[in-house]
mmCIF file of C-alpha atoms and ligand atoms in Angstrom:
data_model
loop_
_atom_site.group_PDB
_atom_site.id
_atom_site.type_symbol
_atom_site.label_atom_id
_atom_site.label_comp_id
_atom_site.label_asym_id
_atom_site.label_seq_id
_atom_site.Cartn_x
_atom_site.Cartn_y
_atom_site.Cartn_z
ATOM 1 C CA MET A 280 -75.181 -14.128 205.313
ATOM 2 C CA ALA A 281 -74.015 -16.950 207.613
ATOM 3 C CA PRO A 282 -76.798 -18.645 209.558
ATOM 4 C CA LEU A 283 -77.406 -17.287 213.028
ATOM 5 C CA ARG A 284 -76.241 -19.762 215.694
ATOM 6 C CA VAL A 285 -78.697 -20.076 218.568
ATOM 7 C CA GLY A 286 -78.224 -20.986 222.219
ATOM 8 C CA LEU A 287 -81.321 -21.646 224.347
ATOM 9 C CA ILE A 288 -81.261 -21.548 228.166
ATOM 10 C CA GLY A 289 -84.296 -23.164 229.825
ATOM 11 C CA THR A 290 -86.749 -25.556 228.174
ATOM 12 C CA GLY A 291 -90.000 -25.107 230.133
ATOM 13 C CA TYR A 292 -93.102 -23.295 228.867
ATOM 14 C CA MET A 293 -91.234 -20.396 227.250
ATOM 15 C CA GLY A 294 -88.167 -22.448 226.331
ATOM 16 C CA LYS A 295 -90.287 -24.691 224.129
ATOM 17 C CA CYS A 296 -91.977 -21.611 222.683
ATOM 18 C CA HIS A 297 -88.588 -20.096 221.712
ATOM 19 C CA ALA A 298 -87.430 -23.462 220.316
ATOM 20 C CA LEU A 299 -90.560 -23.722 218.144
ATOM 21 C CA ALA A 300 -89.977 -20.165 216.903
ATOM 22 C CA TRP A 301 -86.327 -20.780 216.022
ATOM 23 C CA ASN A 302 -87.368 -23.993 214.241
ATOM 24 C CA ALA A 303 -90.218 -22.327 212.309
ATOM 25 C CA VAL A 304 -89.007 -18.824 211.452
ATOM 26 C CA SER A 305 -87.305 -19.652 208.171
ATOM 27 C CA ALA A 306 -90.152 -21.873 206.918
ATOM 28 C CA VAL A 307 -92.817 -19.298 207.867
ATOM 29 C CA TYR A 308 -91.106 -16.238 206.373
ATOM 30 C CA GLY A 309 -88.982 -17.735 203.588
ATOM 31 C CA ASP A 310 -86.708 -14.676 203.550
ATOM 32 C CA VAL A 311 -84.191 -15.576 206.259
ATOM 33 C CA GLU A 312 -81.649 -18.357 206.388
ATOM 34 C CA ARG A 313 -82.586 -21.207 208.711
ATOM 35 C CA PRO A 314 -80.861 -20.549 212.069
ATOM 36 C CA ARG A 315 -78.421 -23.185 213.321
ATOM 37 C CA LEU A 316 -79.785 -24.581 216.565
ATOM 38 C CA ALA A 317 -76.421 -24.848 218.291
ATOM 39 C CA CYS A 318 -76.862 -25.556 221.995
ATOM 40 C CA ILE A 319 -79.361 -26.010 224.846
ATOM 41 C CA ALA A 320 -78.598 -25.425 228.539
ATOM 42 C CA GLU A 321 -80.734 -26.820 231.362
ATOM 43 C CA ILE A 322 -80.305 -27.382 235.082
ATOM 44 C CA ASP A 323 -78.685 -30.756 234.405
ATOM 45 C CA GLY A 324 -76.958 -32.358 231.449
ATOM 46 C CA GLU A 325 -79.439 -35.241 231.121
ATOM 47 C CA LEU A 326 -82.499 -32.956 230.783
ATOM 48 C CA ALA A 327 -80.534 -30.704 228.416
ATOM 49 C CA ARG A 328 -79.649 -33.697 226.195
ATOM 50 C CA ARG A 329 -83.266 -34.916 226.124
ATOM 51 C CA ARG A 330 -84.571 -31.475 225.179
ATOM 52 C CA ALA A 331 -81.820 -30.958 222.572
ATOM 53 C CA GLN A 332 -83.003 -34.125 220.863
ATOM 54 C CA GLU A 333 -86.703 -33.143 221.061
ATOM 55 C CA PHE A 334 -86.147 -29.539 219.940
ATOM 56 C CA GLY A 335 -83.554 -30.332 217.233
ATOM 57 C CA PHE A 336 -80.492 -28.692 218.833
ATOM 58 C CA GLU A 337 -76.956 -29.926 218.052
ATOM 59 C CA SER A 338 -75.491 -29.974 221.562
ATOM 60 C CA ALA A 339 -76.488 -29.783 225.227
ATOM 61 C CA THR A 340 -74.997 -28.719 228.534
ATOM 62 C CA GLY A 341 -75.924 -28.659 232.198
ATOM 63 C CA ASP A 342 -73.966 -25.406 232.618
ATOM 64 C CA TRP A 343 -75.462 -22.268 231.054
ATOM 65 C CA ARG A 344 -72.093 -20.451 231.353
ATOM 66 C CA GLU A 345 -70.605 -22.916 228.878
ATOM 67 C CA LEU A 346 -73.362 -22.022 226.376
ATOM 68 C CA VAL A 347 -72.973 -18.280 226.897
ATOM 69 C CA HIS A 348 -69.216 -18.434 226.276
ATOM 70 C CA SER A 349 -69.386 -20.906 223.396
ATOM 71 C CA PRO A 350 -67.757 -19.616 220.174
ATOM 72 C CA ASP A 351 -70.523 -21.506 218.313
ATOM 73 C CA VAL A 352 -73.325 -19.266 219.647
ATOM 74 C CA ASP A 353 -74.327 -15.805 218.260
ATOM 75 C CA VAL A 354 -77.639 -15.236 220.057
ATOM 76 C CA VAL A 355 -78.889 -16.473 223.438
ATOM 77 C CA SER A 356 -82.548 -17.127 224.247
ATOM 78 C CA ILE A 357 -83.037 -16.741 228.016
ATOM 79 C CA THR A 358 -86.207 -18.480 229.208
ATOM 80 C CA THR A 359 -85.352 -19.268 232.826
ATOM 81 C CA PRO A 360 -87.221 -17.936 235.900
ATOM 82 C CA ASN A 361 -86.936 -14.182 236.460
ATOM 83 C CA GLN A 362 -84.178 -14.261 239.078
ATOM 84 C CA PHE A 363 -81.677 -15.707 236.559
ATOM 85 C CA HIS A 364 -82.268 -13.220 233.729
ATOM 86 C CA ALA A 365 -79.832 -10.527 234.889
ATOM 87 C CA GLU A 366 -76.725 -12.677 235.352
ATOM 88 C CA MET A 367 -77.371 -14.678 232.186
ATOM 89 C CA ALA A 368 -78.098 -11.638 230.002
ATOM 90 C CA ILE A 369 -75.148 -9.640 231.332
ATOM 91 C CA GLN A 370 -72.708 -12.528 230.801
ATOM 92 C CA ALA A 371 -74.091 -13.178 227.314
ATOM 93 C CA LEU A 372 -73.783 -9.505 226.298
ATOM 94 C CA LYS A 373 -70.265 -9.295 227.742
ATOM 95 C CA ALA A 374 -69.367 -12.420 225.744
ATOM 96 C CA GLY A 375 -70.493 -10.584 222.589
ATOM 97 C CA LYS A 376 -73.814 -12.397 222.058
ATOM 98 C CA HIS A 377 -77.161 -10.955 221.080
ATOM 99 C CA VAL A 378 -79.888 -11.623 223.666
ATOM 100 C CA TRP A 379 -83.561 -12.581 223.470
ATOM 101 C CA CYS A 380 -84.670 -12.467 227.107
ATOM 102 C CA GLU A 381 -88.054 -13.345 228.529
ATOM 103 C CA LYS A 382 -89.924 -10.698 230.471
ATOM 104 C CA PRO A 383 -89.610 -9.187 233.019
ATOM 105 C CA MET A 384 -86.001 -8.028 232.848
ATOM 106 C CA ALA A 385 -85.242 -8.863 236.507
ATOM 107 C CA PRO A 386 -86.843 -8.878 239.965
ATOM 108 C CA THR A 387 -85.042 -5.711 241.171
ATOM 109 C CA LEU A 388 -84.662 -2.364 239.431
ATOM 110 C CA LYS A 389 -80.940 -2.392 240.277
ATOM 111 C CA GLU A 390 -80.441 -5.648 238.347
ATOM 112 C CA ALA A 391 -82.520 -4.338 235.418
ATOM 113 C CA GLU A 392 -80.438 -1.120 235.328
ATOM 114 C CA THR A 393 -77.246 -3.241 235.293
ATOM 115 C CA MET A 394 -78.634 -5.294 232.395
ATOM 116 C CA HIS A 395 -79.461 -2.060 230.569
ATOM 117 C CA ALA A 396 -75.926 -0.710 231.141
ATOM 118 C CA ALA A 397 -74.372 -3.983 229.930
ATOM 119 C CA TRP A 398 -76.507 -3.812 226.773
ATOM 120 C CA ASP A 399 -75.595 -0.139 226.240
ATOM 121 C CA ALA A 400 -71.897 -0.992 226.417
ATOM 122 C CA SER A 401 -72.145 -4.118 224.235
ATOM 123 C CA GLY A 402 -73.305 -2.804 220.859
ATOM 124 C CA LYS A 403 -75.422 -5.981 220.612
ATOM 125 C CA VAL A 404 -79.164 -6.451 220.119
ATOM 126 C CA ALA A 405 -81.171 -7.253 223.260
ATOM 127 C CA VAL A 406 -84.887 -7.875 222.837
ATOM 128 C CA LEU A 407 -87.484 -8.726 225.484
ATOM 129 C CA GLY A 408 -90.246 -11.330 225.172
ATOM 130 C CA TYR A 409 -93.136 -8.892 224.855
ATOM 131 C CA ASN A 410 -94.873 -11.135 222.320
ATOM 132 C CA TYR A 411 -98.352 -9.605 222.577
ATOM 133 C CA ILE A 412 -97.254 -6.478 220.674
ATOM 134 C CA GLN A 413 -96.646 -8.776 217.672
ATOM 135 C CA ASN A 414 -100.264 -9.881 217.214
ATOM 136 C CA PRO A 415 -101.505 -8.673 213.775
ATOM 137 C CA ALA A 416 -104.579 -7.452 215.697
ATOM 138 C CA MET A 417 -102.356 -5.204 217.821
ATOM 139 C CA ARG A 418 -100.543 -3.969 214.723
ATOM 140 C CA LEU A 419 -103.923 -3.061 213.247
ATOM 141 C CA ILE A 420 -104.825 -1.173 216.425
ATOM 142 C CA ARG A 421 -101.594 0.840 216.249
ATOM 143 C CA LYS A 422 -102.309 1.657 212.563
ATOM 144 C CA VAL A 423 -105.907 2.697 213.258
ATOM 145 C CA LEU A 424 -104.735 4.976 216.088
ATOM 146 C CA LYS A 425 -102.013 6.503 213.897
ATOM 147 C CA GLU A 426 -104.556 7.225 211.168
ATOM 148 C CA GLY A 427 -106.737 9.059 213.698
ATOM 149 C CA THR A 428 -109.821 6.868 213.159
ATOM 150 C CA ILE A 429 -110.889 7.174 216.824
ATOM 151 C CA GLY A 430 -109.532 10.704 217.138
ATOM 152 C CA ARG A 431 -107.450 11.893 220.070
ATOM 153 C CA VAL A 432 -106.903 9.182 222.691
ATOM 154 C CA ASN A 433 -108.012 10.296 226.147
ATOM 155 C CA HIS A 434 -108.123 7.105 228.233
ATOM 156 C CA VAL A 435 -106.797 3.521 228.145
ATOM 157 C CA ARG A 436 -107.730 0.549 230.268
ATOM 158 C CA VAL A 437 -106.009 -2.852 230.260
ATOM 159 C CA GLU A 438 -106.925 -5.871 232.353
ATOM 160 C CA MET A 439 -104.874 -9.085 232.350
ATOM 161 C CA ASP A 440 -106.408 -12.062 234.122
ATOM 162 C CA GLU A 441 -105.587 -15.770 234.314
ATOM 163 C CA ASP A 442 -106.578 -18.471 236.770
ATOM 164 C CA PHE A 443 -103.471 -20.665 236.971
ATOM 165 C CA MET A 444 -102.952 -19.480 240.581
ATOM 166 C CA ALA A 445 -106.649 -19.192 241.495
ATOM 167 C CA ASP A 446 -106.784 -22.489 243.388
ATOM 168 C CA PRO A 447 -105.661 -21.806 246.988
ATOM 169 C CA GLU A 448 -104.526 -25.464 247.181
ATOM 170 C CA SER A 449 -102.224 -25.379 244.126
ATOM 171 C CA HIS A 450 -98.576 -25.949 245.090
ATOM 172 C CA PHE A 451 -96.148 -23.255 246.163
ATOM 173 C CA SER A 452 -93.797 -22.519 243.216
ATOM 174 C CA TRP A 453 -91.037 -20.026 242.368
ATOM 175 C CA ARG A 454 -93.817 -17.631 241.347
ATOM 176 C CA SER A 455 -94.761 -17.212 245.050
ATOM 177 C CA GLU A 456 -91.185 -16.449 246.119
ATOM 178 C CA ILE A 457 -90.136 -12.843 246.629
ATOM 179 C CA ALA A 458 -86.884 -13.724 244.788
ATOM 180 C CA ALA A 459 -88.957 -13.800 241.558
ATOM 181 C CA GLY A 460 -90.286 -10.267 242.124
ATOM 182 C CA TYR A 461 -93.502 -8.623 243.407
ATOM 183 C CA GLY A 462 -95.892 -11.162 241.831
ATOM 184 C CA ALA A 463 -98.620 -10.244 239.339
ATOM 185 C CA LEU A 464 -97.132 -6.758 239.025
ATOM 186 C CA ASP A 465 -93.914 -7.826 237.322
ATOM 187 C CA ASP A 466 -95.199 -11.168 236.038
ATOM 188 C CA PHE A 467 -98.316 -9.723 234.339
ATOM 189 C CA ALA A 468 -98.500 -5.906 234.414
ATOM 190 C CA VAL A 469 -95.401 -5.669 232.249
ATOM 191 C CA HIS A 470 -97.465 -7.099 229.361
ATOM 192 C CA PRO A 471 -100.212 -4.397 229.429
ATOM 193 C CA LEU A 472 -97.459 -1.782 229.774
ATOM 194 C CA SER A 473 -95.708 -3.283 226.746
ATOM 195 C CA LEU A 474 -98.904 -2.878 224.705
ATOM 196 C CA LEU A 475 -99.340 0.737 225.808
ATOM 197 C CA ARG A 476 -95.724 1.847 225.322
ATOM 198 C CA PRO A 477 -95.684 1.864 221.477
ATOM 199 C CA ILE A 478 -99.022 3.728 221.516
ATOM 200 C CA LEU A 479 -98.585 6.290 224.303
ATOM 201 C CA GLY A 480 -94.873 6.442 225.190
ATOM 202 C CA ASN A 481 -93.550 7.089 228.696
ATOM 203 C CA VAL A 482 -95.624 6.914 231.869
ATOM 204 C CA ALA A 483 -95.059 10.024 234.012
ATOM 205 C CA ARG A 484 -96.616 8.968 237.346
ATOM 206 C CA VAL A 485 -98.529 6.100 238.928
ATOM 207 C CA PHE A 486 -100.734 5.147 241.875
ATOM 208 C CA GLY A 487 -100.519 1.474 242.750
ATOM 209 C CA ASP A 488 -102.154 -1.198 244.882
ATOM 210 C CA MET A 489 -101.350 -4.892 245.399
ATOM 211 C CA ALA A 490 -103.169 -7.727 247.168
ATOM 212 C CA LYS A 491 -102.548 -11.321 248.299
ATOM 213 C CA PRO A 492 -105.656 -13.469 247.802
ATOM 214 C CA TYR A 493 -104.103 -16.386 249.753
ATOM 215 C CA ALA A 494 -101.743 -16.161 252.724
ATOM 216 C CA ASP A 495 -100.104 -19.575 252.190
ATOM 217 C CA ARG A 496 -99.963 -22.578 249.821
ATOM 218 C CA PRO A 497 -99.172 -26.297 250.259
ATOM 219 C CA THR A 498 -95.607 -27.339 249.392
ATOM 220 C CA ARG A 499 -94.712 -30.486 247.429
ATOM 221 C CA GLU A 500 -92.665 -31.671 250.424
ATOM 222 C CA GLY A 501 -95.702 -31.416 252.747
ATOM 223 C CA GLY A 502 -96.869 -28.620 255.051
ATOM 224 C CA ARG A 503 -97.625 -25.084 253.947
ATOM 225 C CA ARG A 504 -95.456 -22.088 253.079
ATOM 226 C CA ALA A 505 -96.342 -18.402 253.378
ATOM 227 C CA VAL A 506 -96.945 -16.729 249.993
ATOM 228 C CA GLU A 507 -94.396 -13.943 249.570
ATOM 229 C CA THR A 508 -95.788 -12.297 246.412
ATOM 230 C CA TYR A 509 -98.965 -10.425 245.434
ATOM 231 C CA ASP A 510 -101.160 -12.198 242.881
ATOM 232 C CA ILE A 511 -103.325 -9.095 242.285
ATOM 233 C CA ALA A 512 -102.144 -5.601 241.284
ATOM 234 C CA THR A 513 -103.876 -2.428 240.107
ATOM 235 C CA ALA A 514 -102.452 0.903 238.986
ATOM 236 C CA LEU A 515 -103.660 4.272 237.844
ATOM 237 C CA LEU A 516 -101.339 5.715 235.198
ATOM 238 C CA ARG A 517 -100.747 9.193 233.831
ATOM 239 C CA PHE A 518 -98.690 9.339 230.648
ATOM 240 C CA ASP A 519 -96.293 12.157 229.692
ATOM 241 C CA ASN A 520 -98.821 13.244 227.051
ATOM 242 C CA GLY A 521 -101.566 13.651 229.684
ATOM 243 C CA VAL A 522 -103.578 10.521 228.807
ATOM 244 C CA SER A 523 -104.924 8.640 231.845
ATOM 245 C CA GLY A 524 -104.914 4.870 232.149
ATOM 246 C CA ILE A 525 -105.720 1.888 234.332
ATOM 247 C CA VAL A 526 -103.881 -1.429 234.475
ATOM 248 C CA ALA A 527 -105.448 -4.246 236.522
ATOM 249 C CA VAL A 528 -103.914 -7.723 236.701
ATOM 250 C CA ASN A 529 -104.851 -10.911 238.532
ATOM 251 C CA ARG A 530 -103.187 -14.356 238.441
ATOM 252 C CA SER A 531 -105.955 -15.827 240.609
ATOM 253 C CA ALA A 532 -109.006 -14.856 238.511
ATOM 254 C CA TRP A 533 -111.143 -18.010 238.288
ATOM 255 C CA GLY A 534 -112.470 -18.620 234.790
ATOM 256 C CA ARG A 535 -110.112 -16.234 233.040
ATOM 257 C CA LYS A 536 -107.675 -18.287 230.974
ATOM 258 C CA GLY A 537 -105.656 -15.792 228.979
ATOM 259 C CA ARG A 538 -107.520 -12.538 229.087
ATOM 260 C CA ILE A 539 -105.809 -9.322 228.107
ATOM 261 C CA GLN A 540 -108.635 -6.864 227.597
ATOM 262 C CA LEU A 541 -107.390 -3.628 226.066
ATOM 263 C CA GLN A 542 -109.718 -0.661 225.575
ATOM 264 C CA ILE A 543 -108.582 2.602 224.036
ATOM 265 C CA PHE A 544 -111.023 5.501 224.137
ATOM 266 C CA GLY A 545 -110.734 8.484 221.804
ATOM 267 C CA ASN A 546 -112.836 11.577 221.102
ATOM 268 C CA LYS A 547 -114.233 9.983 217.892
ATOM 269 C CA GLY A 548 -114.431 6.323 218.827
ATOM 270 C CA THR A 549 -113.148 3.325 220.755
ATOM 271 C CA ILE A 550 -110.963 0.389 219.776
ATOM 272 C CA ALA A 551 -110.733 -2.781 221.844
ATOM 273 C CA PHE A 552 -109.045 -6.180 221.891
ATOM 274 C CA ASP A 553 -109.300 -9.258 224.065
ATOM 275 C CA GLN A 554 -106.514 -11.849 223.972
ATOM 276 C CA GLU A 555 -109.149 -14.597 224.509
ATOM 277 C CA ARG A 556 -110.577 -13.444 221.130
ATOM 278 C CA PHE A 557 -107.080 -13.522 219.657
ATOM 279 C CA ASN A 558 -107.947 -12.781 216.009
ATOM 280 C CA GLU A 559 -110.520 -10.031 216.516
ATOM 281 C CA VAL A 560 -110.510 -6.265 216.930
ATOM 282 C CA GLN A 561 -113.588 -4.321 218.043
ATOM 283 C CA LEU A 562 -113.960 -0.847 216.536
ATOM 284 C CA PHE A 563 -116.581 1.823 217.220
ATOM 285 C CA THR A 564 -116.583 5.151 215.404
ATOM 286 C CA THR A 565 -119.008 8.049 215.514
ATOM 287 C CA GLU A 566 -119.312 8.086 211.718
ATOM 288 C CA GLY A 567 -122.722 7.603 210.055
ATOM 289 C CA PRO A 568 -126.261 7.880 211.459
ATOM 290 C CA THR A 569 -126.517 7.426 215.232
ATOM 291 C CA GLU A 570 -129.185 4.704 214.955
ATOM 292 C CA THR A 571 -126.832 2.360 213.059
ATOM 293 C CA GLN A 572 -123.739 3.065 215.100
ATOM 294 C CA GLY A 573 -122.225 0.193 217.068
ATOM 295 C CA PHE A 574 -119.070 -1.839 217.535
ATOM 296 C CA LYS A 575 -117.938 -3.803 214.496
ATOM 297 C CA THR A 576 -115.802 -6.923 214.720
ATOM 298 C CA ILE A 577 -112.783 -7.046 212.434
ATOM 299 C CA LEU A 578 -111.529 -10.601 211.927
ATOM 300 C CA THR A 579 -107.816 -10.682 211.092
ATOM 301 C CA GLY A 580 -106.607 -12.248 207.837
ATOM 302 C CA PRO A 581 -103.755 -12.059 205.299
ATOM 303 C CA ILE A 582 -104.310 -8.312 204.826
ATOM 304 C CA HIS A 583 -103.210 -7.820 208.442
ATOM 305 C CA LYS A 584 -99.456 -8.467 208.124
ATOM 306 C CA PRO A 585 -97.705 -10.776 208.889
ATOM 307 C CA TYR A 586 -100.745 -13.106 209.163
ATOM 308 C CA ASP A 587 -100.196 -13.887 205.451
ATOM 309 C CA LYS A 588 -96.852 -15.547 206.232
ATOM 310 C CA PHE A 589 -98.628 -18.245 208.235
ATOM 311 C CA ILE A 590 -101.895 -18.935 206.358
ATOM 312 C CA PRO A 591 -103.377 -17.595 203.096
ATOM 313 C CA ALA A 592 -106.956 -17.933 204.381
ATOM 314 C CA PRO A 593 -108.619 -15.161 206.436
ATOM 315 C CA GLY A 594 -110.436 -15.986 209.658
ATOM 316 C CA HIS A 595 -108.549 -19.248 210.242
ATOM 317 C CA GLY A 596 -106.662 -17.655 213.091
ATOM 318 C CA LEU A 597 -103.155 -17.360 214.514
ATOM 319 C CA GLY A 598 -102.244 -18.552 218.009
ATOM 320 C CA PHE A 599 -99.892 -17.715 220.879
ATOM 321 C CA ASN A 600 -96.865 -19.617 219.540
ATOM 322 C CA ASP A 601 -97.150 -17.723 216.237
ATOM 323 C CA LEU A 602 -96.473 -14.468 218.118
ATOM 324 C CA LYS A 603 -93.097 -15.877 219.153
ATOM 325 C CA VAL A 604 -92.305 -16.746 215.522
ATOM 326 C CA ILE A 605 -93.082 -13.129 214.571
ATOM 327 C CA GLU A 606 -91.002 -11.855 217.519
ATOM 328 C CA CYS A 607 -88.147 -14.139 216.413
ATOM 329 C CA ARG A 608 -88.275 -12.728 212.853
ATOM 330 C CA GLU A 609 -88.277 -9.159 214.228
ATOM 331 C CA LEU A 610 -85.284 -10.000 216.436
ATOM 332 C CA MET A 611 -83.454 -11.350 213.372
ATOM 333 C CA ALA A 612 -84.271 -8.111 211.515
ATOM 334 C CA ALA A 613 -82.837 -6.078 214.409
ATOM 335 C CA ILE A 614 -79.671 -8.214 214.356
ATOM 336 C CA ARG A 615 -79.392 -7.571 210.584
ATOM 337 C CA GLY A 616 -79.679 -3.829 211.279
ATOM 338 C CA GLU A 617 -83.086 -3.615 209.577
ATOM 339 C CA PRO A 618 -86.148 -1.773 210.972
ATOM 340 C CA ALA A 619 -87.807 -4.023 213.541
ATOM 341 C CA THR A 620 -90.895 -4.042 215.759
ATOM 342 C CA VAL A 621 -89.345 -5.022 219.079
ATOM 343 C CA LEU A 622 -89.146 -3.784 222.639
ATOM 344 C CA ASP A 623 -85.436 -3.651 223.442
ATOM 345 C CA PHE A 624 -83.675 -3.065 226.768
ATOM 346 C CA ASP A 625 -84.322 0.708 226.432
ATOM 347 C CA ASP A 626 -88.079 0.090 226.281
ATOM 348 C CA GLY A 627 -87.677 -2.654 228.866
ATOM 349 C CA ILE A 628 -86.041 -0.405 231.445
ATOM 350 C CA ALA A 629 -88.828 2.181 231.015
ATOM 351 C CA ILE A 630 -91.374 -0.582 231.728
ATOM 352 C CA GLU A 631 -89.347 -1.794 234.751
ATOM 353 C CA ARG A 632 -89.130 1.747 236.152
ATOM 354 C CA THR A 633 -92.915 2.018 235.845
ATOM 355 C CA ILE A 634 -93.383 -1.320 237.649
ATOM 356 C CA HIS A 635 -91.100 -0.299 240.512
ATOM 357 C CA ALA A 636 -92.822 3.095 240.782
ATOM 358 C CA ILE A 637 -96.170 1.251 241.140
ATOM 359 C CA ALA A 638 -94.691 -0.910 243.922
ATOM 360 C CA ALA A 639 -93.239 2.187 245.631
ATOM 361 C CA SER A 640 -96.608 3.926 245.373
ATOM 362 C CA PHE A 641 -98.265 0.902 247.049
ATOM 363 C CA GLN A 642 -95.758 1.252 249.904
ATOM 364 C CA ASN A 643 -96.073 5.011 250.358
ATOM 365 C CA GLY A 644 -99.784 5.335 249.499
ATOM 366 C CA ALA A 645 -99.288 8.262 247.111
ATOM 367 C CA TRP A 646 -98.950 9.155 243.440
ATOM 368 C CA THR A 647 -95.319 8.399 242.559
ATOM 369 C CA PRO A 648 -93.236 9.702 239.639
ATOM 370 C CA VAL A 649 -91.593 7.192 237.311
ATOM 371 C CA THR A 650 -87.809 7.651 237.385
ATOM 372 C CA ARG A 651 -85.895 8.421 234.194
ATOM 373 C CA GLY A 652 -82.341 7.324 233.367
HETATM 374 N N1 NAD B 724 -93.684 -13.881 227.122
HETATM 375 C C1 NAD B 724 -94.652 -14.539 227.719
HETATM 376 O O1 NAD B 724 -95.812 -14.459 227.318
HETATM 377 C C2 NAD B 724 -94.307 -15.410 228.910
HETATM 378 C C3 NAD B 724 -95.203 -16.403 229.333
HETATM 379 C C4 NAD B 724 -94.804 -17.214 230.397
HETATM 380 C C5 NAD B 724 -93.580 -17.029 231.035
HETATM 381 N N2 NAD B 724 -92.766 -16.023 230.599
HETATM 382 C C6 NAD B 724 -91.455 -15.795 231.260
HETATM 383 O O2 NAD B 724 -90.577 -16.849 230.869
HETATM 384 C C7 NAD B 724 -89.691 -17.152 231.956
HETATM 385 C C8 NAD B 724 -89.787 -18.646 232.243
HETATM 386 O O3 NAD B 724 -91.101 -18.969 232.592
HETATM 387 P P1 NAD B 724 -91.681 -20.426 232.261
HETATM 388 O O4 NAD B 724 -93.147 -20.334 232.508
HETATM 389 O O5 NAD B 724 -91.180 -20.898 230.952
HETATM 390 O O6 NAD B 724 -90.991 -21.252 233.428
HETATM 391 P P2 NAD B 724 -90.774 -22.831 233.494
HETATM 392 O O7 NAD B 724 -90.634 -23.156 234.925
HETATM 393 O O8 NAD B 724 -91.783 -23.551 232.662
HETATM 394 O O9 NAD B 724 -89.366 -23.049 232.752
HETATM 395 C C9 NAD B 724 -88.158 -22.570 233.271
HETATM 396 C C10 NAD B 724 -87.054 -23.495 232.765
HETATM 397 O O10 NAD B 724 -85.787 -22.951 233.145
HETATM 398 C C11 NAD B 724 -84.966 -24.031 233.597
HETATM 399 N N3 NAD B 724 -83.925 -23.483 234.481
HETATM 400 C C12 NAD B 724 -84.070 -22.989 235.745
HETATM 401 N N4 NAD B 724 -82.871 -22.589 236.216
HETATM 402 C C13 NAD B 724 -81.967 -22.851 235.245
HETATM 403 C C14 NAD B 724 -80.548 -22.684 235.159
HETATM 404 N N5 NAD B 724 -79.834 -22.170 236.166
HETATM 405 N N6 NAD B 724 -79.919 -23.062 234.011
HETATM 406 C C15 NAD B 724 -80.613 -23.603 232.989
HETATM 407 N N7 NAD B 724 -81.973 -23.788 233.029
HETATM 408 C C16 NAD B 724 -82.616 -23.440 234.140
HETATM 409 C C17 NAD B 724 -85.938 -24.955 234.312
HETATM 410 O O11 NAD B 724 -85.411 -26.262 234.481
HETATM 411 C C18 NAD B 724 -87.144 -24.914 233.353
HETATM 412 O O12 NAD B 724 -87.019 -25.860 232.314
HETATM 413 C C19 NAD B 724 -90.106 -16.283 233.116
HETATM 414 O O13 NAD B 724 -89.239 -15.180 233.182
HETATM 415 C C20 NAD B 724 -91.512 -15.836 232.771
HETATM 416 O O14 NAD B 724 -91.839 -14.563 233.304
HETATM 417 C C21 NAD B 724 -93.088 -15.229 229.535
#
């Protein structure tokens, strides 16, 4: 099979992460041909050229449209701020490219629906950057649930907290602009929803709340600018299958660096995970004498696939960037028509509809149904 030719738009935090994944995937897995790193697009040609050299890409452009329409590109990584995802993904799909787009799909539901329709019409693969589902710890959780170890699930609770926006004096950025979306709801809550979707399926209805911890922030140019987004969001969920859930997210949670605390409660036990304890799963079951019952810590290792592709030694630990390598390999499997663990634009639109239902519920102060296509 000819090597996949990759175009990367954006080279910030996630752009570098995608570039590392494209560079590493063949060496880590050994069963796919090394992708050809064809082209990088950035906001200007000079930055694009610098990044192309650093990341090992063959060419560079200051115009993302040139990349999207290049005959030398098969798949486009979109790692730009949220408000650019829709136009870039739609043009890429229309140009016959596969798409690997960072989450969320887009700031508005209308744009996300248009992306979904473009994907539907394209016959191409379109995968979203829901990397946390790829953690071998999360795969273990899904297996344990499937095997019925904690019995019938009756409640789930996910909290996602970081403190990169906790300082009221940190500068105003695109993340505080309404053009990027609601705030923590679409920036963060999409991740907990991505973890819950493969386990529990569709959300039927929601009750949402959002809050602004700080009214304004200093700008780099001087003065202050009113914050347009909500850095805190909470939602009650009710899934189609009757299970109840809570999602609580906060981008201004001092001391929390990368916490995604997932708890799943069943009628025979509980299973839990915390992203700050990346390589551990906590499992409690009601088996055995009551006096010796308690949570046990399972440390991931080569037995928890695909950990073995990275390191042969258990307990040495994977990290965040490794999730993107796994996601990249799954995307390549999907492109090859093989079974793949990914959240595509069909899953993505279900998550977006849930997000927008939470925002609508916050506005109307009532339980709100999640729309279906
Ligand atoms: N999957 C995850 O865990 C995760 C984590 C962080 C961010 N994200 C998502 O990744 C996306 C990017 O976030 P980030 O933190 O990397 O942002 P960032 O600001 O670090 O990087 C964005 C990059 O896009 C470039 N860019 C902006 N407009 C462009 C244009 N028109 N053409 C070409 N390049 C352009 C910028 O110059 C910058 O290099 C967001 O959608 C965000 O939600 C996902």
